[in-house]
Every structure is written in structure tokens, then in C-alpha cells.
XYZ file of C-alpha atoms in Angstrom:
103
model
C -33.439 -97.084 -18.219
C -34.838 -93.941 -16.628
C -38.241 -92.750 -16.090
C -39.271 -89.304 -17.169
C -41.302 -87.522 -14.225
C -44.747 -86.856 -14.141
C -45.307 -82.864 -14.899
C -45.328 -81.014 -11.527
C -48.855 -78.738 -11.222
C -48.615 -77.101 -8.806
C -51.423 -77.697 -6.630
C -52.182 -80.528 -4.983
C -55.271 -81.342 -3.611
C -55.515 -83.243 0.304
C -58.822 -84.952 1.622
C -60.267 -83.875 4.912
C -58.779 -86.554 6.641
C -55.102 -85.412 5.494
C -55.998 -81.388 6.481
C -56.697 -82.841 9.723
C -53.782 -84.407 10.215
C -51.657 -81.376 8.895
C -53.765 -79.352 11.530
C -53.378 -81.674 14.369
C -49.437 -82.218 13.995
C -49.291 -78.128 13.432
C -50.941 -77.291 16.511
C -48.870 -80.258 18.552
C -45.261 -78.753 17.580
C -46.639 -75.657 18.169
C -47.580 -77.227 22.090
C -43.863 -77.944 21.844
C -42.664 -75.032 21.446
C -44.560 -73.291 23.740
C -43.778 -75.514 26.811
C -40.976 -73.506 28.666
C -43.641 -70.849 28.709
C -46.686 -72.913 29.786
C -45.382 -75.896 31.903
C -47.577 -78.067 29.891
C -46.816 -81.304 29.370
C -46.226 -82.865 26.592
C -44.058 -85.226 24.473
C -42.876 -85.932 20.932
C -42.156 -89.290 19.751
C -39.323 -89.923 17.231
C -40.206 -94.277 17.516
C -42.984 -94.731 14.108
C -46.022 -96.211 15.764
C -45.972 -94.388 18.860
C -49.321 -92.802 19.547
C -48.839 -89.513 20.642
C -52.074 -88.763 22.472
C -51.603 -92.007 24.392
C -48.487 -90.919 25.612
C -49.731 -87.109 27.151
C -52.435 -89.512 28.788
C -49.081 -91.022 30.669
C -46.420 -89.096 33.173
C -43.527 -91.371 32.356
C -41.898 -92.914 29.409
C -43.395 -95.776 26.908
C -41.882 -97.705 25.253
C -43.442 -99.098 22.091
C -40.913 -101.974 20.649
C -41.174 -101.877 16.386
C -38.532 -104.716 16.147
C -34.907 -102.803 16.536
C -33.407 -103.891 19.597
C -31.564 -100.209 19.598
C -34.842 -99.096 21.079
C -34.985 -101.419 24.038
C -31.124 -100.029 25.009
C -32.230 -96.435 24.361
C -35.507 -96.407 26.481
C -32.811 -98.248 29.187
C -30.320 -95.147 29.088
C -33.611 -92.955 29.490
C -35.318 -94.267 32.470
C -31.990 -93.485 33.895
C -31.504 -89.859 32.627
C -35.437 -89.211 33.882
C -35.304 -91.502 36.914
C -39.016 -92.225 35.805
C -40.597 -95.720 35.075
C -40.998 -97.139 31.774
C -43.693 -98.648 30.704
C -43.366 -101.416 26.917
C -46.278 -101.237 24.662
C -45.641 -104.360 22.877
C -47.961 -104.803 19.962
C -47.665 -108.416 18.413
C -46.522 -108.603 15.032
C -49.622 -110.268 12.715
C -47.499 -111.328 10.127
C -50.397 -113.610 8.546
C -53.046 -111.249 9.514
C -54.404 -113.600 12.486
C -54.120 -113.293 15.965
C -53.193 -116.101 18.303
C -53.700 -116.765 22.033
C -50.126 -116.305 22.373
C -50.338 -112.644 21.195
């Protein structure tokens, strides 16, 4: 059994919050791209939970484990490609919403 789709509008309408972010991710890719020219530093994160402004506030790699080993092994190969440190963010998972002295 299907569903039919909701009409499309056309328009769309975002909060503040969500122009900001639009603006904010714009204006990093466009820091990106314009690295070779500037020498800036800067960084882009493919890893979901990874905070870029934390990361320009670093000059090596971090490491934020979300639960795939993969990443652990990837960050490895990495630290040896940029002979830099790395450095694990390790946020406990709060899978019933409380933290414990072991986190």
C-alpha cells in the first residue's frame, strides 16, 4: 500500500536558527576552498558529531569515536599519513538519559 505525496509548493520557509546554519556551513566550505590561496587552516569533518569549530581550535587530528570501530583504524592510518598526534573525544553514550561516575 503506497502513500500519495504531499503537494510540493514550492517555497519553503526556514527559522533563523536554520538560515544560520545554511550561512555558517556556506561560508566554512567556502574557507575550504580558499585554503591553497590563504594558508589558513582549517578542517572538514566527514565523522557526524564532530564539532567543527572545536577542531580549528586544535593543530592535530581528533578523533571523536560514534561507535564504528572503522573509525578507530582510520584515525590510526592518519596519524601516520600526517605524522601528527591524535587526540579521542570520547563522549559516553547516555543510553537511559543518566550519567554515571563511570562516564
Amino acid at each position: 500500500m503506497s502513500q500519495t505525496p504531499a503537494p510540493k509548493t514550492g517555497f519553503v520557509h526556514k527559522d533563523d536558527s536554520q538560515l544560520r546554519q545554511k550561512r555558517m556551513i556556506a561560508e566554512h566550505f567556502g574557507r575550504l576552498a580558499r585554503v591553497g590561496e590563504t594558508g589558513e587552516k582549517n578542517v572538514y569533518t566527514f565523522v557526524p558529531g564532530n564539532l567543527t569549530e572545536l577542531l580549528r581550535s586544535f593543530d592535530l587530528l581528533l578523533l571523536s569515536y560514534t561507535g564504528c570501530f572503522t573509525f578507530l583504524k582510520w584515525f590510526e592510518i592518519l596519524k601516520q599519513e600526517y605524522d601528527c598526534p591524535v587526540v579521542m573525544l570520547h563522549v559516553p553514550y547516555q543510553g537511559a538519559g543518566q550519567i554515571t561516575d563511570s562516564m
